[in-house]
Amino acid sequence: MERNRLAELLAGRDGVYELARAALDSGAVLIDSDRPGLAEAFRRTFRRRERHTHRTGQASAGFADAVADLEACPERELYLIFVDDRPAGGYWFSVFLTSDLRRVVTCFGVAKV
C-alpha cells in the first residue's frame, strides 16, 4: 500500500487515526503486508496483547477500542499494516484494512517499551 493512499484512508477520523496519519506525514516507516491474514487469528492475538499491555502499564492509544472493532468486524480476512513512529518518540501503529484495501477497520498504537 502506498503511503499517500493509507494517509487518505486515515483522514477525517480523530484520535489514534489522526496520530497515525500525522506519523505517516512526518516520514514514519511504513511496513506493508504482502497478503491478508485471517481476522479470527488477529482477534485472538490482539485480544491477548491488549490484556498484556494493560496489565504491564505499557502506554497505548486506542488499543481497547481496536480490539472491540476487530470483534465486531464481519470480514473474514484483513490486511495488517504497521507505521513505526517510535524513533520520533511516537507509537508503533497497527492499521487493519479490509481485504480489498478500501477501508480502515481499526487502528491502535503502542509505545516503545
PDB file of C-alpha atoms in Angstrom:
ATOM      1  CA  MET A   1       0.000   0.000   0.000  1.00  0.00           C
ATOM      2  CA  GLU A   2       1.245   3.426  -0.858  1.00  0.00           C
ATOM      3  CA  ARG A   3       1.869   5.901   1.953  1.00  0.00           C
ATOM      4  CA  ASN A   4      -0.427   8.536   0.398  1.00  0.00           C
ATOM      5  CA  ARG A   5      -3.289   6.063  -0.012  1.00  0.00           C
ATOM      6  CA  LEU A   6      -3.071   4.947   3.621  1.00  0.00           C
ATOM      7  CA  ALA A   7      -2.986   8.590   4.735  1.00  0.00           C
ATOM      8  CA  GLU A   8      -6.160   9.215   2.694  1.00  0.00           C
ATOM      9  CA  LEU A   9      -7.907   6.264   4.331  1.00  0.00           C
ATOM     10  CA  LEU A  10      -6.964   7.516   7.798  1.00  0.00           C
ATOM     11  CA  ALA A  11      -8.081  11.097   7.046  1.00  0.00           C
ATOM     12  CA  GLY A  12     -11.194  12.511   8.604  1.00  0.00           C
ATOM     13  CA  ARG A  13     -11.028  10.356  11.711  1.00  0.00           C
ATOM     14  CA  ASP A  14      -9.721  11.634  15.004  1.00  0.00           C
ATOM     15  CA  GLY A  15      -7.819  10.161  17.916  1.00  0.00           C
ATOM     16  CA  VAL A  16      -5.372   7.390  17.110  1.00  0.00           C
ATOM     17  CA  TYR A  17      -6.208   7.572  13.397  1.00  0.00           C
ATOM     18  CA  GLU A  18      -5.093  11.194  13.345  1.00  0.00           C
ATOM     19  CA  LEU A  19      -1.899  10.264  15.203  1.00  0.00           C
ATOM     20  CA  ALA A  20      -1.118   7.518  12.682  1.00  0.00           C
ATOM     21  CA  ARG A  21      -1.738   9.863   9.773  1.00  0.00           C
ATOM     22  CA  ALA A  22       0.472  12.546  11.288  1.00  0.00           C
ATOM     23  CA  ALA A  23       3.207   9.938  11.747  1.00  0.00           C
ATOM     24  CA  LEU A  24       2.924   8.977   8.072  1.00  0.00           C
ATOM     25  CA  ASP A  25       3.009  12.635   7.044  1.00  0.00           C
ATOM     26  CA  SER A  26       6.172  13.195   9.093  1.00  0.00           C
ATOM     27  CA  GLY A  27       8.013  10.282   7.491  1.00  0.00           C
ATOM     28  CA  ALA A  28       7.410   7.342   9.834  1.00  0.00           C
ATOM     29  CA  VAL A  29       8.366   3.956   8.430  1.00  0.00           C
ATOM     30  CA  LEU A  30       5.533   2.125   6.656  1.00  0.00           C
ATOM     31  CA  ILE A  31       5.716  -1.673   6.870  1.00  0.00           C
ATOM     32  CA  ASP A  32       3.349  -3.180   4.354  1.00  0.00           C
ATOM     33  CA  SER A  33       1.900  -6.674   4.249  1.00  0.00           C
ATOM     34  CA  ASP A  34       2.023  -8.746   1.094  1.00  0.00           C
ATOM     35  CA  ARG A  35      -1.178 -10.682   1.823  1.00  0.00           C
ATOM     36  CA  PRO A  36      -4.180 -10.630   4.152  1.00  0.00           C
ATOM     37  CA  GLY A  37      -4.451 -12.665   7.325  1.00  0.00           C
ATOM     38  CA  LEU A  38      -7.399 -14.359   8.960  1.00  0.00           C
ATOM     39  CA  ALA A  39      -9.448 -11.919  11.012  1.00  0.00           C
ATOM     40  CA  GLU A  40     -10.095 -14.532  13.694  1.00  0.00           C
ATOM     41  CA  ALA A  41      -6.363 -15.003  14.244  1.00  0.00           C
ATOM     42  CA  PHE A  42      -5.931 -11.234  14.565  1.00  0.00           C
ATOM     43  CA  ARG A  43      -8.805 -11.114  17.069  1.00  0.00           C
ATOM     44  CA  ARG A  44      -7.206 -13.775  19.291  1.00  0.00           C
ATOM     45  CA  THR A  45      -3.716 -12.326  19.053  1.00  0.00           C
ATOM     46  CA  PHE A  46      -4.608  -8.719  19.709  1.00  0.00           C
ATOM     47  CA  ARG A  47      -7.142  -9.508  22.443  1.00  0.00           C
ATOM     48  CA  ARG A  48      -4.294 -11.234  24.315  1.00  0.00           C
ATOM     49  CA  ARG A  49      -1.795  -8.463  23.552  1.00  0.00           C
ATOM     50  CA  GLU A  50      -4.196  -5.757  24.721  1.00  0.00           C
ATOM     51  CA  ARG A  51      -4.645  -7.517  28.069  1.00  0.00           C
ATOM     52  CA  HIS A  52      -0.872  -7.844  28.420  1.00  0.00           C
ATOM     53  CA  THR A  53      -0.288  -4.191  27.512  1.00  0.00           C
ATOM     54  CA  HIS A  54      -2.938  -3.084  30.005  1.00  0.00           C
ATOM     55  CA  ARG A  55      -1.575  -5.350  32.744  1.00  0.00           C
ATOM     56  CA  THR A  56       2.026  -4.150  32.307  1.00  0.00           C
ATOM     57  CA  GLY A  57       1.084  -0.483  32.049  1.00  0.00           C
ATOM     58  CA  GLN A  58       2.631  -0.020  28.608  1.00  0.00           C
ATOM     59  CA  ALA A  59       1.336   3.168  27.019  1.00  0.00           C
ATOM     60  CA  SER A  60      -1.041   2.714  24.114  1.00  0.00           C
ATOM     61  CA  ALA A  61      -3.584   4.666  22.102  1.00  0.00           C
ATOM     62  CA  GLY A  62      -6.899   3.189  21.046  1.00  0.00           C
ATOM     63  CA  PHE A  63      -5.969  -0.428  21.796  1.00  0.00           C
ATOM     64  CA  ALA A  64      -9.137  -1.442  23.684  1.00  0.00           C
ATOM     65  CA  ASP A  65     -11.342   0.219  21.072  1.00  0.00           C
ATOM     66  CA  ALA A  66      -9.422  -1.524  18.289  1.00  0.00           C
ATOM     67  CA  VAL A  67      -9.976  -4.924  19.881  1.00  0.00           C
ATOM     68  CA  ALA A  68     -13.709  -4.157  20.109  1.00  0.00           C
ATOM     69  CA  ASP A  69     -13.682  -3.084  16.441  1.00  0.00           C
ATOM     70  CA  LEU A  70     -11.959  -6.337  15.456  1.00  0.00           C
ATOM     71  CA  GLU A  71     -14.517  -8.340  17.453  1.00  0.00           C
ATOM     72  CA  ALA A  72     -17.369  -6.570  15.631  1.00  0.00           C
ATOM     73  CA  CYS A  73     -15.805  -6.826  12.173  1.00  0.00           C
ATOM     74  CA  PRO A  74     -17.592  -9.305   9.867  1.00  0.00           C
ATOM     75  CA  GLU A  75     -14.636  -9.584   7.455  1.00  0.00           C
ATOM     76  CA  ARG A  76     -13.004 -12.989   7.090  1.00  0.00           C
ATOM     77  CA  GLU A  77      -9.616 -11.600   6.080  1.00  0.00           C
ATOM     78  CA  LEU A  78      -7.854  -8.351   6.908  1.00  0.00           C
ATOM     79  CA  TYR A  79      -4.631  -6.658   5.956  1.00  0.00           C
ATOM     80  CA  LEU A  80      -2.404  -5.506   8.790  1.00  0.00           C
ATOM     81  CA  ILE A  81      -0.044  -2.639   8.049  1.00  0.00           C
ATOM     82  CA  PHE A  82       2.383  -1.088  10.518  1.00  0.00           C
ATOM     83  CA  VAL A  83       3.515   2.506  10.884  1.00  0.00           C
ATOM     84  CA  ASP A  84       6.622   2.897  13.054  1.00  0.00           C
ATOM     85  CA  ASP A  85       6.923   6.335  14.615  1.00  0.00           C
ATOM     86  CA  ARG A  86       8.906   5.154  17.654  1.00  0.00           C
ATOM     87  CA  PRO A  87      12.216   6.706  16.525  1.00  0.00           C
ATOM     88  CA  ALA A  88      10.474  10.104  16.702  1.00  0.00           C
ATOM     89  CA  GLY A  89       9.048   9.335  20.154  1.00  0.00           C
ATOM     90  CA  GLY A  90       5.686   8.158  18.812  1.00  0.00           C
ATOM     91  CA  TYR A  91       3.887   4.854  18.610  1.00  0.00           C
ATOM     92  CA  TRP A  92       4.111   1.588  16.713  1.00  0.00           C
ATOM     93  CA  PHE A  93       0.756   1.741  14.912  1.00  0.00           C
ATOM     94  CA  SER A  94      -1.168  -1.308  13.739  1.00  0.00           C
ATOM     95  CA  VAL A  95      -3.657  -0.452  10.997  1.00  0.00           C
ATOM     96  CA  PHE A  96      -6.199  -3.081   9.924  1.00  0.00           C
ATOM     97  CA  LEU A  97      -7.806  -2.781   6.492  1.00  0.00           C
ATOM     98  CA  THR A  98     -10.431  -4.716   4.596  1.00  0.00           C
ATOM     99  CA  SER A  99      -9.036  -7.338   2.225  1.00  0.00           C
ATOM    100  CA  ASP A 100      -9.781  -5.107  -0.784  1.00  0.00           C
ATOM    101  CA  LEU A 101      -7.688  -2.313   0.859  1.00  0.00           C
ATOM    102  CA  ARG A 102     -10.546   0.178   0.550  1.00  0.00           C
ATOM    103  CA  ARG A 103     -11.406   0.793   4.204  1.00  0.00           C
ATOM    104  CA  VAL A 104      -9.636   1.054   7.543  1.00  0.00           C
ATOM    105  CA  VAL A 105     -11.337  -1.276  10.015  1.00  0.00           C
ATOM    106  CA  THR A 106      -9.409  -0.087  13.049  1.00  0.00           C
ATOM    107  CA  CYS A 107      -6.102   1.271  14.270  1.00  0.00           C
ATOM    108  CA  PHE A 108      -4.146   1.438  17.507  1.00  0.00           C
ATOM    109  CA  GLY A 109      -0.702   2.469  18.686  1.00  0.00           C
ATOM    110  CA  VAL A 110       1.659   1.049  21.298  1.00  0.00           C
ATOM    111  CA  ALA A 111       4.565   2.999  22.793  1.00  0.00           C
ATOM    112  CA  LYS A 112       8.123   1.769  22.965  1.00  0.00           C
ATOM    113  CA  VAL A 113       8.830  -0.404  25.978  1.00  0.00           C
TER     114      VAL A 113
END
